[in-house]
Structures are given as structure tokens and as C-alpha cells.
XYZ file of N, CA and C in Angstrom:
573
model
N 0.890 -1.134 -0.093
C 0.070 -0.193 -0.130
C 0.885 1.242 -0.196
N 0.393 2.295 -0.697
C 1.201 3.432 -0.768
C 0.901 4.571 0.316
N 1.818 5.181 0.689
C 1.493 6.073 1.519
C 0.166 7.128 1.341
N -0.285 7.335 0.114
C -1.653 8.178 -0.151
C -2.763 7.480 0.089
N -2.822 6.247 0.118
C -3.963 5.295 0.442
C -3.813 4.309 1.443
N -2.762 4.589 2.206
C -2.945 3.656 3.304
C -3.706 4.147 4.258
N -4.518 4.820 4.341
C -5.666 5.177 5.314
C -6.841 4.595 5.067
N -6.965 4.244 3.742
C -8.375 3.972 3.240
C -8.687 2.134 3.474
N -9.531 1.997 4.128
C -9.897 0.448 4.089
C -11.523 0.396 3.225
N -11.203 -0.780 2.446
C -12.531 -0.822 1.659
C -13.732 -1.587 2.618
N -14.698 -1.035 2.137
C -16.030 -1.351 3.156
C -16.963 -2.156 2.123
N -16.886 -3.405 2.370
C -17.682 -4.395 1.762
C -19.106 -4.480 1.634
N -19.527 -3.509 2.715
C -20.693 -3.541 3.320
C -21.385 -2.417 2.756
N -20.819 -1.630 1.921
C -20.991 -0.122 1.192
C -21.118 -0.077 -0.020
N -22.492 0.429 -0.498
C -22.502 0.539 -2.352
C -22.217 1.884 -2.538
N -21.930 2.734 -1.655
C -21.771 3.998 -2.007
C -20.173 4.347 -2.356
N -19.868 5.359 -2.884
C -18.520 5.542 -3.517
C -17.729 5.541 -2.108
N -16.619 5.237 -2.266
C -15.711 5.607 -1.050
C -15.259 6.747 -0.719
N -14.755 7.105 0.245
C -14.217 8.462 0.550
C -12.995 8.685 -0.054
N -12.594 9.878 -0.315
C -11.470 10.408 -0.873
C -10.620 10.984 0.239
N -9.474 10.244 0.395
C -8.607 10.542 1.422
C -7.263 10.938 0.775
N -6.859 12.296 1.234
C -5.434 12.442 0.879
C -4.506 12.914 1.951
N -3.428 12.795 2.040
C -2.396 13.163 3.088
C -1.891 14.487 2.935
N -2.578 15.390 3.861
C -1.838 16.658 3.665
C -0.678 17.057 3.891
N -0.096 16.274 4.858
C 1.157 16.782 5.533
C 1.456 15.583 6.432
N 2.802 15.581 6.424
C 3.688 14.774 7.585
C 4.819 15.557 8.057
N 4.952 14.763 9.325
C 5.982 15.269 10.075
C 7.071 14.657 10.402
N 8.012 14.078 9.632
C 9.143 13.202 9.689
C 10.026 13.907 10.870
N 10.306 12.822 11.748
C 11.557 13.926 12.829
C 10.639 14.450 13.882
N 9.334 14.540 13.742
C 8.730 15.449 15.087
C 8.902 14.701 16.381
N 8.898 15.631 17.369
C 9.385 14.978 18.844
C 7.912 14.318 19.192
N 8.276 13.224 20.226
C 6.915 12.809 20.653
C 6.440 13.853 21.570
N 4.914 13.211 21.845
C 4.299 14.364 22.512
C 4.250 13.768 23.985
N 4.430 15.247 24.837
C 4.629 14.613 26.223
C 3.839 13.762 26.945
N 4.553 13.131 27.782
C 3.302 11.982 28.427
C 2.313 12.721 29.207
N 1.087 11.792 28.813
C -0.183 12.350 29.287
C -0.720 13.669 28.550
N -0.068 13.964 27.490
C -0.398 15.061 26.876
C -1.918 15.005 26.513
N -2.513 16.417 26.205
C -3.994 16.691 25.781
C -3.700 17.019 24.547
N -4.341 16.368 23.430
C -4.250 16.885 22.439
C -5.312 17.940 22.036
N -5.241 19.466 21.741
C -6.278 20.311 21.658
C -5.983 20.975 19.983
N -7.276 20.930 19.524
C -7.230 21.363 18.211
C -8.032 22.709 18.002
N -7.338 23.667 17.642
C -8.164 24.939 17.487
C -7.969 25.481 16.093
N -8.823 26.377 15.834
C -9.055 27.066 14.300
C -8.587 28.430 14.765
N -7.919 28.999 13.832
C -7.490 30.505 13.967
C -7.944 31.413 12.774
N -8.239 32.304 12.942
C -8.778 33.452 12.083
C -8.112 34.396 12.356
N -7.225 34.868 11.011
C -6.680 35.894 11.117
C -7.020 37.093 10.274
N -7.358 38.431 10.744
C -7.904 39.280 9.817
C -7.052 40.004 8.984
N -7.249 40.346 7.777
C -6.375 41.061 6.905
C -5.070 41.702 7.855
N -3.983 41.486 7.406
C -2.895 42.418 7.727
C -2.457 41.865 9.340
N -3.145 41.019 9.915
C -3.160 40.737 11.331
C -1.647 40.023 11.617
N -0.756 40.702 12.513
C 0.192 40.084 12.978
C 0.226 38.701 13.735
N -0.747 38.253 14.159
C -0.755 36.963 14.433
C -0.577 37.153 16.244
N -0.326 35.889 16.562
C 0.181 35.698 18.170
C 1.631 36.348 18.373
N 1.814 36.946 19.498
C 3.065 37.312 19.797
C 4.010 36.322 19.948
N 5.550 36.284 19.909
C 6.337 35.330 19.956
C 5.961 34.346 21.308
N 6.221 33.071 20.953
C 5.393 32.083 22.221
C 5.924 30.903 22.003
N 5.886 29.752 23.056
C 6.458 28.621 22.995
C 4.984 27.732 23.370
N 5.146 26.423 23.076
C 4.359 25.337 23.244
C 4.855 24.176 24.132
N 3.961 23.829 24.892
C 4.597 22.450 25.908
C 4.439 21.512 25.106
N 4.456 21.340 23.889
C 4.431 20.198 23.281
C 4.459 20.501 21.804
N 4.878 19.368 20.954
C 4.608 19.601 19.436
C 3.329 20.056 19.027
N 3.441 20.763 17.701
C 1.936 21.322 17.254
C 2.191 20.963 15.715
N 0.869 20.717 15.234
C 0.698 20.133 13.632
C -0.348 21.180 13.066
N -0.130 21.873 12.191
C -1.389 22.685 11.384
C -1.507 22.588 9.904
N -2.478 22.938 9.390
C -2.811 23.014 8.117
C -3.320 24.563 7.755
N -3.014 25.156 6.867
C -3.623 26.478 6.275
C -4.919 26.102 5.297
N -6.104 26.562 6.040
C -7.321 26.294 5.170
C -7.580 27.627 4.002
N -7.298 28.841 4.581
C -7.263 29.666 3.325
C -6.377 30.842 3.735
N -5.989 31.751 2.748
C -5.201 32.749 2.975
C -3.731 32.150 3.020
N -2.978 32.956 3.470
C -1.439 32.717 3.738
C -0.967 33.430 5.234
N -0.396 32.453 5.849
C 0.631 33.038 6.747
C 1.844 33.127 6.743
N 2.554 33.882 7.240
C 3.896 33.856 7.699
C 4.080 33.486 8.840
N 4.985 32.186 8.939
C 5.571 31.376 9.737
C 6.968 31.338 9.969
N 7.360 31.583 11.255
C 8.582 31.537 11.473
C 9.004 31.285 13.045
N 9.978 30.165 12.837
C 10.244 29.593 14.149
C 11.721 29.712 14.476
N 12.174 29.629 15.850
C 13.421 29.879 15.869
C 14.623 29.072 15.454
N 15.886 29.611 14.873
C 16.468 28.919 13.988
C 16.360 28.511 12.451
N 15.265 29.028 12.044
C 14.611 28.824 10.912
C 14.373 30.307 10.156
N 14.284 29.989 9.037
C 13.867 31.715 7.935
C 12.523 31.722 8.092
N 11.939 32.840 8.069
C 10.823 33.029 7.723
C 10.409 32.441 6.615
N 9.024 31.839 6.566
C 8.299 31.405 5.227
C 6.875 31.592 5.251
N 6.473 31.417 3.882
C 4.888 31.744 3.855
C 4.256 30.514 3.579
N 3.415 29.942 4.188
C 2.472 28.545 4.276
C 1.303 29.304 3.553
N 0.786 28.669 2.651
C -0.413 28.736 1.807
C -1.541 27.911 1.771
N -2.667 28.164 1.471
C -3.901 27.570 1.903
C -3.568 26.031 1.246
N -3.764 25.168 1.766
C -3.479 23.445 1.286
C -2.135 23.140 1.742
N -1.345 23.744 2.304
C 0.021 23.459 2.939
C 0.082 23.295 4.542
N 0.873 22.313 5.021
C 0.872 22.012 6.436
C 1.978 22.634 6.769
N 2.138 22.728 8.095
C 3.323 23.316 8.937
C 3.124 22.436 10.401
N 4.627 22.327 10.709
C 4.459 21.769 12.235
C 5.573 22.273 12.862
N 5.638 22.242 14.296
C 6.670 22.653 15.211
C 7.010 22.045 16.050
N 8.343 21.839 16.403
C 8.615 20.731 17.863
C 7.776 21.184 19.240
N 7.648 22.361 18.998
C 7.383 23.236 20.710
C 8.401 22.890 21.779
N 8.274 22.556 22.929
C 9.468 22.664 23.977
C 10.037 23.856 23.898
N 11.222 23.800 23.783
C 12.329 25.186 23.895
C 12.202 26.172 22.621
N 11.674 25.587 21.549
C 11.669 26.352 20.222
C 10.847 27.685 20.195
N 11.160 28.568 20.030
C 10.218 29.878 19.775
C 9.468 29.929 18.720
N 8.468 30.219 18.735
C 7.245 30.268 17.420
C 7.287 32.053 17.250
N 8.264 32.466 16.554
C 8.363 33.955 16.327
C 6.960 34.655 15.464
N 6.565 33.803 14.372
C 5.472 34.505 13.596
C 4.562 33.671 13.192
N 3.211 33.949 13.319
C 2.044 33.205 12.430
C 0.990 34.171 12.215
N 1.667 35.486 11.577
C 0.726 36.322 11.059
C 0.431 36.111 9.589
N -1.031 36.871 9.095
C -1.782 36.831 8.264
C -0.561 37.626 7.093
N -0.454 36.868 6.083
C 0.646 37.529 4.757
C -0.216 38.609 3.838
N -1.611 38.389 3.843
C -2.382 38.994 3.253
C -2.985 40.443 4.027
N -2.996 41.663 3.347
C -3.590 42.713 3.961
C -5.031 42.693 3.538
N -5.319 42.378 2.329
C -6.605 42.445 1.814
C -7.524 41.156 2.008
N -7.116 40.299 2.697
C -7.806 38.812 2.879
C -7.730 38.163 4.300
N -8.794 37.497 4.757
C -8.541 36.836 5.603
C -7.885 35.787 5.543
N -7.005 35.107 6.462
C -6.317 33.733 6.657
C -6.858 32.875 7.773
N -6.926 31.595 7.281
C -7.238 30.713 8.532
C -6.358 29.348 8.404
N -6.425 29.095 9.766
C -5.482 27.770 9.766
C -5.939 26.859 11.155
N -5.966 25.620 10.804
C -6.152 24.840 11.983
C -4.788 24.313 12.700
N -4.787 24.019 14.213
C -3.790 23.454 14.557
C -4.051 22.406 15.725
N -3.431 21.312 15.748
C -3.591 20.438 16.709
C -2.093 20.794 17.467
N -2.503 20.793 18.978
C -1.306 21.220 19.936
C -1.328 19.901 20.896
N -0.200 19.300 21.248
C 0.012 18.316 22.458
C 0.360 18.790 23.435
N -0.286 19.234 24.425
C -0.016 20.051 25.588
C 0.439 19.163 26.495
N 1.276 19.635 27.293
C 1.775 19.047 28.826
C 0.562 18.973 29.542
N 0.568 17.908 30.422
C -0.351 18.062 31.416
C -0.291 19.234 32.607
N -1.157 19.984 32.840
C -1.191 21.206 33.486
C -0.396 22.294 33.070
N 0.077 22.636 31.811
C 0.622 23.410 31.020
C -0.448 24.294 30.143
N -0.192 25.561 30.016
C -0.940 26.268 28.827
C -0.683 25.948 27.477
N -1.425 26.031 26.708
C -1.266 25.839 25.340
C -0.361 26.478 24.639
N -0.092 27.976 25.123
C 0.764 28.562 24.538
C 1.507 29.711 25.806
N 2.682 29.916 25.754
C 3.389 30.291 26.796
C 4.043 31.905 26.051
N 3.611 32.862 26.053
C 3.884 34.099 25.732
C 5.321 34.158 25.989
N 6.159 34.639 25.092
C 7.549 35.267 25.440
C 7.678 36.476 26.019
N 8.095 36.679 27.249
C 8.349 37.980 27.785
C 9.875 38.398 28.071
N 9.907 39.397 27.909
C 11.348 40.228 28.053
C 11.953 39.965 29.370
N 11.005 39.703 30.440
C 11.621 39.466 31.553
C 12.247 37.890 31.850
N 11.789 37.196 30.785
C 12.162 35.488 31.147
C 13.063 35.098 29.910
N 14.154 35.641 29.650
C 14.964 35.092 28.774
C 16.340 34.443 28.945
N 16.565 33.436 28.291
C 18.021 32.912 28.239
C 18.331 32.823 27.022
N 19.860 32.380 26.543
C 20.160 32.463 25.413
C 19.985 31.309 24.417
N 19.661 31.562 23.442
C 19.214 30.361 22.470
C 20.472 30.283 21.527
N 20.851 28.791 21.522
C 21.955 28.484 21.028
C 21.972 28.207 19.401
N 20.705 27.982 19.013
C 20.176 27.425 17.577
C 20.433 28.888 16.718
N 19.986 29.900 16.943
C 19.863 31.023 16.285
C 20.654 32.366 16.652
N 21.167 32.584 17.765
C 21.613 33.409 18.138
C 20.759 34.675 18.847
N 19.593 34.337 18.893
C 18.562 35.381 19.444
C 18.442 34.764 20.751
N 17.768 35.635 21.670
C 17.875 35.036 23.134
C 16.324 34.535 23.010
N 16.208 33.556 23.941
C 14.872 32.868 24.195
C 14.557 32.529 25.500
N 13.101 32.933 25.880
C 12.721 32.612 27.083
C 12.522 31.254 27.303
N 13.034 31.120 28.982
C 12.899 29.621 29.157
C 11.827 29.350 29.889
N 10.960 28.501 29.150
C 9.581 28.014 29.465
C 9.563 26.638 29.965
N 10.931 25.835 30.208
C 10.739 24.657 30.293
C 10.234 24.327 31.562
N 9.399 23.160 31.736
C 8.668 22.726 32.872
C 9.765 22.369 33.983
N 9.349 22.922 35.213
C 10.201 22.650 36.331
C 10.227 21.367 36.626
N 11.199 20.775 37.254
C 11.358 19.361 37.575
C 11.554 19.362 38.941
N 10.680 18.366 39.911
C 10.742 18.091 40.945
C 9.773 18.840 41.899
N 9.600 18.596 42.863
C 8.253 19.497 43.675
C 8.960 20.444 44.582
N 8.224 21.000 45.442
C 8.636 22.202 46.348
C 8.896 23.531 45.872
N 8.243 23.969 44.810
C 8.477 25.466 44.151
C 7.987 26.189 45.245
N 8.563 27.560 44.998
C 8.059 28.633 46.048
C 6.898 29.023 45.818
N 5.964 29.381 46.542
C 4.829 29.843 46.266
C 4.855 30.994 45.375
N 3.828 30.993 44.293
C 3.676 31.991 43.461
C 4.875 31.598 42.108
N 5.563 30.571 42.344
C 6.678 30.478 41.345
C 6.020 29.804 39.821
N 4.722 29.320 40.005
C 3.930 28.756 38.514
C 4.787 27.740 38.083
N 4.336 27.288 37.039
C 5.023 25.968 36.428
C 6.400 26.165 35.611
N 6.649 27.478 35.672
C 7.900 27.568 34.823
C 8.825 28.422 35.937
N 10.115 28.107 35.724
C 11.412 28.664 36.358
C 12.232 29.256 35.243
N 12.484 30.499 35.746
C 13.730 31.396 35.136
C 15.351 30.764 35.491
N 15.747 30.182 34.601
C 16.992 29.184 34.806
C 18.441 30.262 34.758
N 17.964 31.423 34.116
C 19.417 32.405 34.068
C 18.947 33.875 34.159
N 19.736 34.789 34.536
C 19.298 36.281 34.706
C 18.734 36.586 33.299
N 17.641 37.608 33.146
C 17.294 38.124 31.897
C 18.407 38.884 31.333
N 18.398 38.758 29.994
C 19.156 39.473 29.241
C 18.410 40.093 28.301
N 18.907 41.236 27.426
C 18.205 41.890 26.528
C 17.923 41.136 24.938
N 16.929 41.219 24.628
C 16.643 40.701 23.356
C 16.596 41.820 22.109
N 17.235 41.405 21.092
C 16.876 42.226 19.754
C 15.729 42.262 19.416
N 15.231 44.007 19.189
C 13.671 43.889 18.827
C 13.557 43.270 17.617
N 12.305 43.128 17.219
C 11.915 42.422 15.965
C 10.579 43.406 15.342
N 10.646 43.702 14.123
C 9.510 44.678 13.735
C 8.361 43.460 13.598
N 7.084 44.031 13.636
C 5.882 42.920 13.602
C 5.855 42.399 12.244
N 5.138 41.605 12.012
C 5.087 40.674 10.689
C 4.519 41.818 9.772
N 3.644 42.704 9.932
C 2.866 43.928 9.040
C 4.209 44.283 8.291
N 5.276 44.811 9.306
C 6.274 45.692 8.587
C 6.984 44.770 7.871
N 7.457 43.165 8.098
C 8.194 42.373 7.308
C 7.576 42.333 6.011
N 5.993 42.123 5.879
C 5.345 42.199 4.710
C 5.434 43.317 3.869
N 5.579 44.368 4.422
C 5.534 45.455 3.431
C 6.970 45.877 3.051
N 8.011 45.200 3.888
C 9.220 45.547 3.240
C 9.486 44.379 2.181
N 8.808 43.287 2.238
C 9.244 42.311 0.774
C 8.773 42.619 -0.456
N 9.681 42.527 -1.385
C 9.123 42.725 -2.885
C 8.353 41.709 -3.297
N 7.359 42.131 -4.134
C 6.149 41.603 -4.495
C 7.068 40.170 -5.431
N 6.332 39.202 -5.583
C 7.025 37.917 -6.233
C 6.985 38.042 -7.523
N 7.821 37.735 -8.398
C 7.878 37.751 -9.757
C 6.910 36.785 -10.340
N 6.233 37.102 -11.286
C 5.303 36.325 -12.176
C 6.117 34.931 -12.663
N 5.331 33.786 -12.609
C 5.469 32.752 -13.113
C 5.803 32.641 -14.533
N 7.148 32.064 -15.123
C 7.145 32.090 -16.775
C 6.123 31.178 -17.231
N 5.595 31.749 -18.541
C 4.645 31.287 -19.167
C 4.724 30.203 -19.979
């Protein structure tokens, strides 16, 4: 059986046409979900020109699919890219910062669905705050430390995360809307 039809099982009990099943994305090399993870699927609708969520991290891997429009997608250590309707994306979560998920279109709404595998007792996403940064080795940027604390006996009010190193300054980043306007229009395809 090929990958394209490996999810189809013939139904000898049915005379109706079989379902059409297409693999829309795979995530080779994706990390395992945290033990006891809660899969959560969300639908995100970005108004025209929306910068999306601020930089953040997830407590586990996330897998998404763009339903309509185009999103600007950037993960720590990777170049910014545009993901268009009909394309999928994934991110490893954990220590990797998700810098951008804004709408690449100024004149139309974009929409994507994403399933996140959240660690038990952890939020779906943790915004990156300038007061909680550690040095990130993969990109030269500074990254917040949102790794779950190990062990018990947290001081009152410490929350589920701990700051492992003193805060350092972070290079400022323009919002996605500024990056969109700075990009040159794409060249027309050859006929």
C-alpha cells in the first residue's frame, strides 16, 4: 500500500462511493508528545494584515494546516516562510520559539487549524516575555526559558516555569506587518 491510500480500508458493506482521502502533511522527525498530553485542536482566523500571536512557545509539538489565505511562519533557528492554503506546517514545541504566525495578506482573511499536544497542567502557549530570557544556541537570538520545572517544592507563586538564568536583552523584532511591506512582490511565473 502506498502512503497516499494507506488510510483507506474498503468497506464491502457499502455500495456508496468510497471516501477520498489525501495526506495533506507529514512531520518526519517530529518529537514525541509529552507523557499524558492533551491533544487540543484550534481554528485560528486572522483578519487582513493581522500580526497573529506574539512570540511564544508550546509545551509540546503542534501540527497545522492552512485552510485559506497565507500565513507568515517563523520558528527559532529557521528562516521566515509563507505557508499557503492547502499546505501544512509543524513545530517541535518545548524550547523552540514560534516567532510569527501572522496573516501574509493585507486584503483578505487567512485561516488555519492546528493540533497541539499540551503537557499536562501546562498552558497551550506561553508568550515570550522580555523578563524571562535565556540565550538560545540555535539562532543567536535570546529565548525565554519555559521548560517545565522538575521536582516538587516550588516556592509559592513560582508557577509551572522557572527562570534558569538572569534576564538578558532581546533584539527588537518588527511586527509581521512591517516585514510584509518590506518584501518585494513575487515575480510572475514564466508562461
